[in-house]
Short mmCIF file of C-alpha atoms and ligand atoms in Angstrom, two decimals:
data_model
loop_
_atom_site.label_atom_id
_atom_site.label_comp_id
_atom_site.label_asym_id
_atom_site.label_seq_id
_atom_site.Cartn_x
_atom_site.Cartn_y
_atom_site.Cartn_z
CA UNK F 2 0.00 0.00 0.00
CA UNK F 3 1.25 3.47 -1.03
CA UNK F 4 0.72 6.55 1.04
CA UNK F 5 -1.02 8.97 -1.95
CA UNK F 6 -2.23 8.56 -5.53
CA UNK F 7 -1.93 12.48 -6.96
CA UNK F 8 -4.38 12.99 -10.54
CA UNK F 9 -3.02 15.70 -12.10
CA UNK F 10 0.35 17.53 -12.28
CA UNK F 11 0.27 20.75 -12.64
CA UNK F 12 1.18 23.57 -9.67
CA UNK F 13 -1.01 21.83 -7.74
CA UNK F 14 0.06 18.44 -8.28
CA UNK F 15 3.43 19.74 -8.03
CA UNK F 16 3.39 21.99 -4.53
CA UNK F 17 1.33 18.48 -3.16
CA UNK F 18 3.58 15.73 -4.26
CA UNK F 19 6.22 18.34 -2.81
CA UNK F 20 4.83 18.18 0.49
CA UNK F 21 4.78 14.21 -0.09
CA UNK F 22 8.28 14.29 -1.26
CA UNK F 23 10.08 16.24 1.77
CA UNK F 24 7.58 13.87 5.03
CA UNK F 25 9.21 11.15 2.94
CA UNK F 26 5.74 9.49 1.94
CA UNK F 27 5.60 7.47 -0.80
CA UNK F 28 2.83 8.60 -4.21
CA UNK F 29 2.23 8.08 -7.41
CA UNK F 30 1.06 11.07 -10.32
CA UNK F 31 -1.19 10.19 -12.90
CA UNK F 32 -1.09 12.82 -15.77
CA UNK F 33 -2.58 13.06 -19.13
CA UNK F 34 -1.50 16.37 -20.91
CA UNK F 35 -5.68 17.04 -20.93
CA UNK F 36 -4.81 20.67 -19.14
CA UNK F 37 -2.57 23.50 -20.01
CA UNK F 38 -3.09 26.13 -17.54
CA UNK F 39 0.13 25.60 -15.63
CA UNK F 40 1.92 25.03 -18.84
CA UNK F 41 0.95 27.97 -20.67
CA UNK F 42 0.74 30.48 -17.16
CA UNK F 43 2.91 33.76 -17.66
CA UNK F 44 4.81 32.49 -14.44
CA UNK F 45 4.76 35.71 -12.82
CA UNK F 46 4.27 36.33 -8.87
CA UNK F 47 3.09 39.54 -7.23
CA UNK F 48 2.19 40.22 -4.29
CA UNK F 49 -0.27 42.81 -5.89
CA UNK F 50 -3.84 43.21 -7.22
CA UNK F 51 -2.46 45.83 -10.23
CA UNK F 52 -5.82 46.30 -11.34
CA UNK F 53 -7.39 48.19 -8.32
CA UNK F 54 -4.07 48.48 -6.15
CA UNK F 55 -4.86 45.93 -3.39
CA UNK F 56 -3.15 43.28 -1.55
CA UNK F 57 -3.94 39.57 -2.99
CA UNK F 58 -5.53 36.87 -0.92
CA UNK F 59 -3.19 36.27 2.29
CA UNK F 60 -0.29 37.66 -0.32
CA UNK F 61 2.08 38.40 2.35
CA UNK F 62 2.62 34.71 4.26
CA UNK F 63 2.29 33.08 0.54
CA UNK F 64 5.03 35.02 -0.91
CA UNK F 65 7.32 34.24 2.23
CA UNK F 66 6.51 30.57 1.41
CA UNK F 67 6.33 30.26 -2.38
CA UNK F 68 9.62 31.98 -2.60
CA UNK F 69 11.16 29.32 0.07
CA UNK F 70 9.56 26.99 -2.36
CA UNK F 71 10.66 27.68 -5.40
CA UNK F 72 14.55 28.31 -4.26
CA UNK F 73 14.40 24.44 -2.60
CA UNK F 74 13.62 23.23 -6.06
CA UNK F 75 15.70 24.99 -7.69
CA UNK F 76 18.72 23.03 -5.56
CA UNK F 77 16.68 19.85 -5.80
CA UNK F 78 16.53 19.69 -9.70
CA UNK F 79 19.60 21.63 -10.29
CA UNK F 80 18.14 24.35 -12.82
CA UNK F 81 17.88 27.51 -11.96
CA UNK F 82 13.55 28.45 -11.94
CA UNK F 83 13.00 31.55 -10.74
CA UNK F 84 13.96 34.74 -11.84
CA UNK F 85 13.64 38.18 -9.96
CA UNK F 86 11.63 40.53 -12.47
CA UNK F 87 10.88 43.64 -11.33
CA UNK F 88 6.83 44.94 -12.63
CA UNK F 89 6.55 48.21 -13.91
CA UNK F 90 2.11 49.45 -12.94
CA UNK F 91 1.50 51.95 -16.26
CA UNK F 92 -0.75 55.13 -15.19
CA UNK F 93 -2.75 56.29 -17.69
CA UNK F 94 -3.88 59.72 -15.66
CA UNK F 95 -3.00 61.69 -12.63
CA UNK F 96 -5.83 60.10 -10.66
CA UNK F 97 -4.66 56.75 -10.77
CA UNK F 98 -0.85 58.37 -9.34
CA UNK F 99 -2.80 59.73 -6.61
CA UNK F 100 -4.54 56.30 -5.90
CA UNK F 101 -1.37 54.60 -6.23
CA UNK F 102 0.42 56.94 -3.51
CA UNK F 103 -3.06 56.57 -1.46
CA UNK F 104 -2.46 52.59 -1.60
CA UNK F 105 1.42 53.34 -0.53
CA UNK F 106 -0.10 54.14 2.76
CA UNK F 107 -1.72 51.40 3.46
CA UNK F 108 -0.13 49.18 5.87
CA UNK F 109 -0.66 45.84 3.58
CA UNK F 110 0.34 47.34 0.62
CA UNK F 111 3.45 49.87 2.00
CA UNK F 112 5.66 46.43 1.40
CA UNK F 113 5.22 45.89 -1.94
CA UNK F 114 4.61 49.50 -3.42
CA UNK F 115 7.66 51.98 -4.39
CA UNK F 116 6.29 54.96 -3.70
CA UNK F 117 8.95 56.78 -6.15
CA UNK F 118 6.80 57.45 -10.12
CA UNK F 119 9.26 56.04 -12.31
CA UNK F 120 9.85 58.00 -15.19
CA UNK F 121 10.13 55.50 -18.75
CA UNK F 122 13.27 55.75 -20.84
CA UNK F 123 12.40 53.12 -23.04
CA UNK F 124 11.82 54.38 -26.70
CA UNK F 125 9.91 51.58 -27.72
CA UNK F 126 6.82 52.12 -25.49
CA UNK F 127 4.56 55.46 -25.53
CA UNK F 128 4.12 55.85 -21.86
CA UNK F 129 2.68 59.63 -20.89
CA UNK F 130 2.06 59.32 -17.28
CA UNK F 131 5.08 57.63 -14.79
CA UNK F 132 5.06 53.33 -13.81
CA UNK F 133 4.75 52.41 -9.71
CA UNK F 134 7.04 50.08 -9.06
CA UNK F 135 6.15 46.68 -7.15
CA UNK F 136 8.40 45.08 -5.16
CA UNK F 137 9.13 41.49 -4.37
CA UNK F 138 8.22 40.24 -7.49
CA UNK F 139 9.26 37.75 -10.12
CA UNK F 140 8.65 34.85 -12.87
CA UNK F 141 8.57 31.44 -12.22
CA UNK F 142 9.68 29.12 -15.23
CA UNK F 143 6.76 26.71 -14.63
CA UNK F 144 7.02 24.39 -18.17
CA UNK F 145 10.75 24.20 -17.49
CA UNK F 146 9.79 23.54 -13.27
CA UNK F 147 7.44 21.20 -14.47
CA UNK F 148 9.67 18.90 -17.26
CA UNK F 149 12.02 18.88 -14.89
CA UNK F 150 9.98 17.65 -12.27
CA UNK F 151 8.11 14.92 -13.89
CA UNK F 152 11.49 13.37 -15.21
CA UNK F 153 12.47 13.51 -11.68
CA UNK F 154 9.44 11.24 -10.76
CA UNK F 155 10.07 9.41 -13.63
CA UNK F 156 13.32 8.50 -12.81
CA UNK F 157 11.56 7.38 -9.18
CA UNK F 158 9.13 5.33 -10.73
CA UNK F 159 6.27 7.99 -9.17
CA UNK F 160 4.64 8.77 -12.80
CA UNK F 161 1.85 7.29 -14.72
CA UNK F 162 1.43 9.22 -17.96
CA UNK F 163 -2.35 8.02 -18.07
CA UNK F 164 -5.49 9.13 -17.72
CA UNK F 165 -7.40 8.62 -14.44
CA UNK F 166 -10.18 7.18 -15.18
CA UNK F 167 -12.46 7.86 -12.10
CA UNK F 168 -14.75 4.68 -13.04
CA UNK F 169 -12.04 2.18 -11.79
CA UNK F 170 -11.58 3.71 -8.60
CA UNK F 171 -13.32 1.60 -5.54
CA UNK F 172 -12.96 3.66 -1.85
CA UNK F 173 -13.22 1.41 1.21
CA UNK F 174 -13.01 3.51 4.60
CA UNK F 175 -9.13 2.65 5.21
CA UNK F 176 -7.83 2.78 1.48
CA UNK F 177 -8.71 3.72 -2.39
CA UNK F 178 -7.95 1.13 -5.13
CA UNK F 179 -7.29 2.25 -8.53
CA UNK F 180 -6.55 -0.52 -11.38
CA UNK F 181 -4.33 -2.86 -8.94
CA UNK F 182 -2.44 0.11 -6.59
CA UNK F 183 -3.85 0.31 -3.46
CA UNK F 184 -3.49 3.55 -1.38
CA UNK F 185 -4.15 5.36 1.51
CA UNK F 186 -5.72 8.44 0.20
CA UNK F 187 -6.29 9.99 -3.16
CA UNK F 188 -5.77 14.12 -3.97
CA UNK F 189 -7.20 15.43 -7.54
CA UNK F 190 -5.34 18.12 -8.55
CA UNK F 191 -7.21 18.44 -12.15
CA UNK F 192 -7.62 21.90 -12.47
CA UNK F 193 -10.20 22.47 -15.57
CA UNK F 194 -10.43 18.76 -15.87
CA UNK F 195 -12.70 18.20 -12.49
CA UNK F 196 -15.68 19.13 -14.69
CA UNK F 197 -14.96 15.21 -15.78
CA UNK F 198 -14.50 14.25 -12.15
CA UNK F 199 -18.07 12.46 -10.92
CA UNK F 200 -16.47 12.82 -7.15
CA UNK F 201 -16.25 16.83 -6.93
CA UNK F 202 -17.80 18.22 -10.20
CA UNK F 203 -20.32 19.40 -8.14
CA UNK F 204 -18.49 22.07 -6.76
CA UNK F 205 -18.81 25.62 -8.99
CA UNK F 206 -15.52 25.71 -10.71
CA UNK F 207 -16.46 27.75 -13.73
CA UNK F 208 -12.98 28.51 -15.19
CA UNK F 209 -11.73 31.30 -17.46
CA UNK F 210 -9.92 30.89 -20.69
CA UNK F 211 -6.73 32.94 -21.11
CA UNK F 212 -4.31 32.95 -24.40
CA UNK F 213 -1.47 34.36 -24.63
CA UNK F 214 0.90 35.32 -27.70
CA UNK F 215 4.78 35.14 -27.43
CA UNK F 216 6.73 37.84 -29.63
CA UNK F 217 10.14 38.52 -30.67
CA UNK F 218 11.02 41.92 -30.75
CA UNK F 219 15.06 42.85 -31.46
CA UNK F 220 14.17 46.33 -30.47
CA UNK F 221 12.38 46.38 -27.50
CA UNK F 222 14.85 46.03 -24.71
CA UNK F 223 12.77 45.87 -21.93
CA UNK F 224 14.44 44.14 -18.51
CA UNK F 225 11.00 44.46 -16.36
CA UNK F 226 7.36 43.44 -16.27
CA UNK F 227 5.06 45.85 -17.39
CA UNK F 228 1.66 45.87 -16.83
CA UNK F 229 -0.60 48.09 -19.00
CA UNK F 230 -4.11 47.02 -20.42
CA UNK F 231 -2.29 43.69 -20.67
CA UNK F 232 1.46 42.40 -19.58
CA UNK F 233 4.30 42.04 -21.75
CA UNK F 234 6.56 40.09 -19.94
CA UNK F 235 10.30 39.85 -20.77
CA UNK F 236 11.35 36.20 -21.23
CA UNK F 237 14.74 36.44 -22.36
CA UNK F 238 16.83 36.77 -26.00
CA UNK F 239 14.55 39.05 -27.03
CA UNK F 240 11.28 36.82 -26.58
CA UNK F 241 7.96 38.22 -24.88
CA UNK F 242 4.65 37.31 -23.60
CA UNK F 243 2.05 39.44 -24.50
CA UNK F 244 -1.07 38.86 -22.48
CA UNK F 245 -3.42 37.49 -21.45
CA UNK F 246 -6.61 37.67 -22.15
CA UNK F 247 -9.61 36.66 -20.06
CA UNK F 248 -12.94 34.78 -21.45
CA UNK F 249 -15.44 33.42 -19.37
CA UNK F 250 -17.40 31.91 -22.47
CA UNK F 251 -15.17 29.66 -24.52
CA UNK F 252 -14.10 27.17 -22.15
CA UNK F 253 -12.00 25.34 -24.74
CA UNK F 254 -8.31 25.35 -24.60
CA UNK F 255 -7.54 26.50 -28.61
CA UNK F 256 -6.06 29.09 -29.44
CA UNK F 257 -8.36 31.79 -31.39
CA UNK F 258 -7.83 34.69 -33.85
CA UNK F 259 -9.91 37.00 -31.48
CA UNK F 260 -7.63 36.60 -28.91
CA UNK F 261 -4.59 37.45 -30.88
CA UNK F 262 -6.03 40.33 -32.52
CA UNK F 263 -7.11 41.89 -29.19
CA UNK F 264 -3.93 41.63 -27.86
CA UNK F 265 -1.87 43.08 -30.97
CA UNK F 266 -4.22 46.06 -30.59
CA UNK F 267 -3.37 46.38 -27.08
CA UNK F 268 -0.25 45.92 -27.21
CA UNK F 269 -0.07 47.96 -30.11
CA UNK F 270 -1.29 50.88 -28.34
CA UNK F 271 1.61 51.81 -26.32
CA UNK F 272 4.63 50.01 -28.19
CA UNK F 273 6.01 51.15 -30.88
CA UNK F 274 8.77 48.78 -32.51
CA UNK F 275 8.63 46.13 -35.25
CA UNK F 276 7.93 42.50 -33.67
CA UNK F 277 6.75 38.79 -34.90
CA UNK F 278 4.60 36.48 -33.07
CA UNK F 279 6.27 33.03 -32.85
CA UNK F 280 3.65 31.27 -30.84
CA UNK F 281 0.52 31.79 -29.00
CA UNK F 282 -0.85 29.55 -25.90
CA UNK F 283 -4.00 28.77 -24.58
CA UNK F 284 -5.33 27.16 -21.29
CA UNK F 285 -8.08 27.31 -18.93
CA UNK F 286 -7.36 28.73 -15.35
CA UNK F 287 -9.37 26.83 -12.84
CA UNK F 288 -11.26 29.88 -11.06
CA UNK F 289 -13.87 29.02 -8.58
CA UNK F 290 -17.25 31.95 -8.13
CA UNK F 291 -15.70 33.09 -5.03
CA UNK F 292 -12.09 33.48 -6.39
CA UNK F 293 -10.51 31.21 -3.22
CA UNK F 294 -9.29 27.81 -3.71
CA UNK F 295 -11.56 24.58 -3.06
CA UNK F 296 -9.48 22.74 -0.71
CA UNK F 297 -10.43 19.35 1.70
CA UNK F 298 -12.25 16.03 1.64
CA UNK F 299 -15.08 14.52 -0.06
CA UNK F 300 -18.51 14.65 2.21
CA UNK F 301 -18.75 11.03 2.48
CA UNK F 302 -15.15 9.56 1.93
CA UNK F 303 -12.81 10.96 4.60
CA UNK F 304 -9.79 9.56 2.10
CA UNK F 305 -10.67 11.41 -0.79
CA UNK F 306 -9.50 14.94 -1.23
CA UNK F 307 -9.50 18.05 -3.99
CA UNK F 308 -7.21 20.70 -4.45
CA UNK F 309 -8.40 22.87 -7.04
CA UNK F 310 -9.23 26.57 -7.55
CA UNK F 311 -5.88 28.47 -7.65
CA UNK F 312 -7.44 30.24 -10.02
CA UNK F 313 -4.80 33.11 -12.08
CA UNK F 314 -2.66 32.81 -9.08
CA UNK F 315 -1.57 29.39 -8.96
CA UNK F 316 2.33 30.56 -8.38
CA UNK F 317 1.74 32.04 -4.97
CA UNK F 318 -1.34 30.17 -3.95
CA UNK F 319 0.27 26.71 -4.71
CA UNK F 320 2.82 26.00 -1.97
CA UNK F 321 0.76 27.64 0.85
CA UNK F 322 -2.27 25.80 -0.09
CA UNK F 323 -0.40 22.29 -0.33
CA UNK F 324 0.74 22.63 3.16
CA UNK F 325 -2.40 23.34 4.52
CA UNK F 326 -3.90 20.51 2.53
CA UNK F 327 -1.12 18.25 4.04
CA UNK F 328 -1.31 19.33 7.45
CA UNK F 329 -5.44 18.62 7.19
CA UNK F 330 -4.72 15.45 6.02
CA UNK F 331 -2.03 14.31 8.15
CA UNK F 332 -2.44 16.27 11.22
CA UNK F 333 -5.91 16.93 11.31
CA UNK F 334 -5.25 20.88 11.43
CA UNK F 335 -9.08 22.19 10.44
CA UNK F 336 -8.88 23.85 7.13
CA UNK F 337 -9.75 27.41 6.71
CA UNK F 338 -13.58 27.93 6.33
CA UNK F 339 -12.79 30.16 3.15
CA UNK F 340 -10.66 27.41 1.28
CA UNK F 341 -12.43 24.26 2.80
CA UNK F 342 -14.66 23.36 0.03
CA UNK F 343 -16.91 22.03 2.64
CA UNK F 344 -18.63 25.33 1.94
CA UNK F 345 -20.06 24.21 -1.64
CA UNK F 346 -21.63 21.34 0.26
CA UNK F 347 -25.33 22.16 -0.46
CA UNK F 348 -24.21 22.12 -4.13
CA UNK F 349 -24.32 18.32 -3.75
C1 FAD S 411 -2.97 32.20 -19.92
C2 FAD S 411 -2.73 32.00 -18.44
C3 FAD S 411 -1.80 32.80 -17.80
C4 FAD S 411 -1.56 32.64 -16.44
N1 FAD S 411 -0.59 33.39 -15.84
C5 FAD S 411 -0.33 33.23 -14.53
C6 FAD S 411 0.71 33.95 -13.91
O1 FAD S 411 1.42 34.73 -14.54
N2 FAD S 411 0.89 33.79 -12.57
C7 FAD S 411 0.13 32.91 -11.83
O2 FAD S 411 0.33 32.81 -10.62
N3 FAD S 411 -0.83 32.18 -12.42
C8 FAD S 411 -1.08 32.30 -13.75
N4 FAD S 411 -2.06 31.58 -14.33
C9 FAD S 411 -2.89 30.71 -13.48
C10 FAD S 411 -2.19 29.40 -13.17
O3 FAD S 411 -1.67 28.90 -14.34
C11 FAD S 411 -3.18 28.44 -12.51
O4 FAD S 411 -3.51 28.93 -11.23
C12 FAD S 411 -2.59 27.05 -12.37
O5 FAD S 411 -2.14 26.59 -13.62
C13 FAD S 411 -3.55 26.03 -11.84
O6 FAD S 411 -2.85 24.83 -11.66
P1 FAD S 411 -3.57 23.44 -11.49
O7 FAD S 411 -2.52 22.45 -11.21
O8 FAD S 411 -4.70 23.55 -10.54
O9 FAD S 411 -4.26 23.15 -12.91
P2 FAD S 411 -3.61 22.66 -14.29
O10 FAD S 411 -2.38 23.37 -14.61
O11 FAD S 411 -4.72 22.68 -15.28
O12 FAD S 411 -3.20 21.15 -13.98
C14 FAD S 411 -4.09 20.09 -13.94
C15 FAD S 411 -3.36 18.88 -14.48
O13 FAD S 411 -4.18 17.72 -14.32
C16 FAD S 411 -4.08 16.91 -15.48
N5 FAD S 411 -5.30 16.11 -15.53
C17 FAD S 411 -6.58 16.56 -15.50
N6 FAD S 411 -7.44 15.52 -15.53
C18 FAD S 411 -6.69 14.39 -15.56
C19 FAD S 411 -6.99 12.98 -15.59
N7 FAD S 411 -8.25 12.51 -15.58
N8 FAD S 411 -5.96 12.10 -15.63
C20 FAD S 411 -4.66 12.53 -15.62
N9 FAD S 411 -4.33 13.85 -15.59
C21 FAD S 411 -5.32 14.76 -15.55
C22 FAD S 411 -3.94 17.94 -16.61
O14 FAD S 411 -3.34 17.38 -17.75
C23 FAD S 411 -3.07 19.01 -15.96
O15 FAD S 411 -1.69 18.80 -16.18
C24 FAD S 411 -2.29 31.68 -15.71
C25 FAD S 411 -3.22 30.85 -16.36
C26 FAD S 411 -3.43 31.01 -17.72
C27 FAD S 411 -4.40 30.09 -18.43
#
């Protein structure tokens, strides 16, 4: 008998069979390519809601932890993953300054906010007003994190490159048995894919399609983030991703003509140097209706557990979430009425 079975590998399935990996339990990860959002994610980590200049969900003791996380792995697979990136807020009038400097003063926020307007001296982008600077921020490499880290469970015999296919899966009250591998408990970490899930698909996980394109651009020079009506993110020898966009009505993972043209115009409306798309991504993020993650056990089978719902911040939400999830499993600390997804129970 094994400790875990994980379904999925993605952050989620990642930050868990983490956990799993340093209390020296023993797992196994089924995954099936059917998801993308990890994959395709811009990688980026802030602290920061840029949109209306407030402090994420429980930003500060996440960041403290992802960080911690992401350096560990770094050593562990011996590739360097994260990379500090500093992001640049654009202002597009004197109001939003003043809110900025308002939100400098608050005692979340006073952390992560430079209070200094930073004037551009890039050529290539038509910025009028100044940037605010955020601190503590940075990209994660997550296909590169997550290649790596699959070999490595390859190498371990720990990977299944399967489907799950819930049908086959019988739950007694002490174990789960899934096609001949018996195990303690099972975690879904599907993202998207729990819509196919008969166990949790009752829970409201309505998801939002984001695409990305990636650009190279010889004379754009840009060294930071910068976040305008969308991001252009510097990814090295002159590469870029532009994006992303955010649909709540095509939930399928293809990439889409709309979605590039909207964010050529975008991006098109503040920079001004020659460029050629070389790809565009799609994927689905798994948001839940109350944008917190959906975290804990099934109603009726104590060794059956979800964690889903890191919605577009799967970066910083990821590690803190897995520990919690493996301290409710294997300590029995009570999850956090907000994450538990206990309360989606009368969605059953
Ligand atoms: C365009 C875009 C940009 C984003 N940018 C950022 C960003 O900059 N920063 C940030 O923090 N977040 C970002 N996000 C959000 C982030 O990517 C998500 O929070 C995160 O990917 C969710 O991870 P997950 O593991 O829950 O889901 P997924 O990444 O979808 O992983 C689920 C995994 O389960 C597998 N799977 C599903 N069903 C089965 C089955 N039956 N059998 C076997 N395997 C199965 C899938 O193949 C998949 O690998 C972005 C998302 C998108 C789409």
């Amino acid at each position: 008998m094994i400790d875990y079975i994980i379904v999925g590998f993605g952050l989620a399935g990642l930050s868990f069979a983490e956990q799993l990996e340093d209390h020296k339990k023993s797992f196994i990860v089924y995954e099936d390519g059917s998801q993308l959002s990890s994959r395709v994610a811009g990688g980026l980590y802030n602290p920061v809601i840029l949109k209306r200049f407030t402090s994420a969900w429980k930003s500060s003791e996440q960041l403290k932890i992802a960080v911690h996380f992401y350096k560990s792995l770094e050593q562990k697979l011996e590739e360097s993953l994260l990379i500090e990136l500093p992001v640049l807020r654009r202002f597009t009038s004197v109001e939003e300054q003043n809110l900025w400097f308002e939100a400098c003063d608050k005692p979340v926020l006073e952390t992560y906010l430079s209070s200094e307007l930073i004037k551009n001296n890039n050529k290539a982008l038509d910025i009028p007003y100044h940037f605010g600077g955020v601190k503590y921020t940075g990209r994660i490499d997550v296909k590169k994190m997550l290649s790596l880290y699959l070999r490595h469970l390859e190498e371990n015999d720990r990977l299944i490159k399967q489907s799950f296919e819930h049908t086959f899966l019988e739950i007694t009250p002490d174990f789960v048995v899934y096609k001949g591998i018996k195990a303690r408990n099972i975690v879904f970490t599907e993202g998207f894919g729990v819509l196919n899930n008969p166990l949790f698909n009752y829970l409201p996980l309505p998801g939002n399609k984001g695409e990305y394109i990636i650009i190279r651009s010889r004379k754009l020079k840009l060294r930071q983030a910068v976040k305008a009506s969308i991001f252009i993110i510097p990814l090295g020898d002159d590469l870029y991703k532009i994006g992303a966009t955010y649909n709540n009505n095509d939930k399928t993972a293809i990439i889409t003509q709309s979605a590039r043209e909207e964010l050529e115009r975008k991006v098109q409306s503040f920079m001004n140097v020659d460029y050629e798309i070389i790809d565009q991504v799609a994927g689905i993020r798994p948001t839940t209706r109350d944008r917190k993650p959906l975290l804990g056990s099934h109603p009726e089978y104590g060794n059956v557990h979800i964690f889903n719902g890191l919605g577009s911040r799967g970066i910083l939400a990821g590690p803190y979430v897995a520990e919690k999830l493996y301290n409710y499993i294997e300590k029995k600390e009570p999850l956090e009425k907000e994450i538990d997804c206990k309360r989606f129970e009368k969605l059953r």
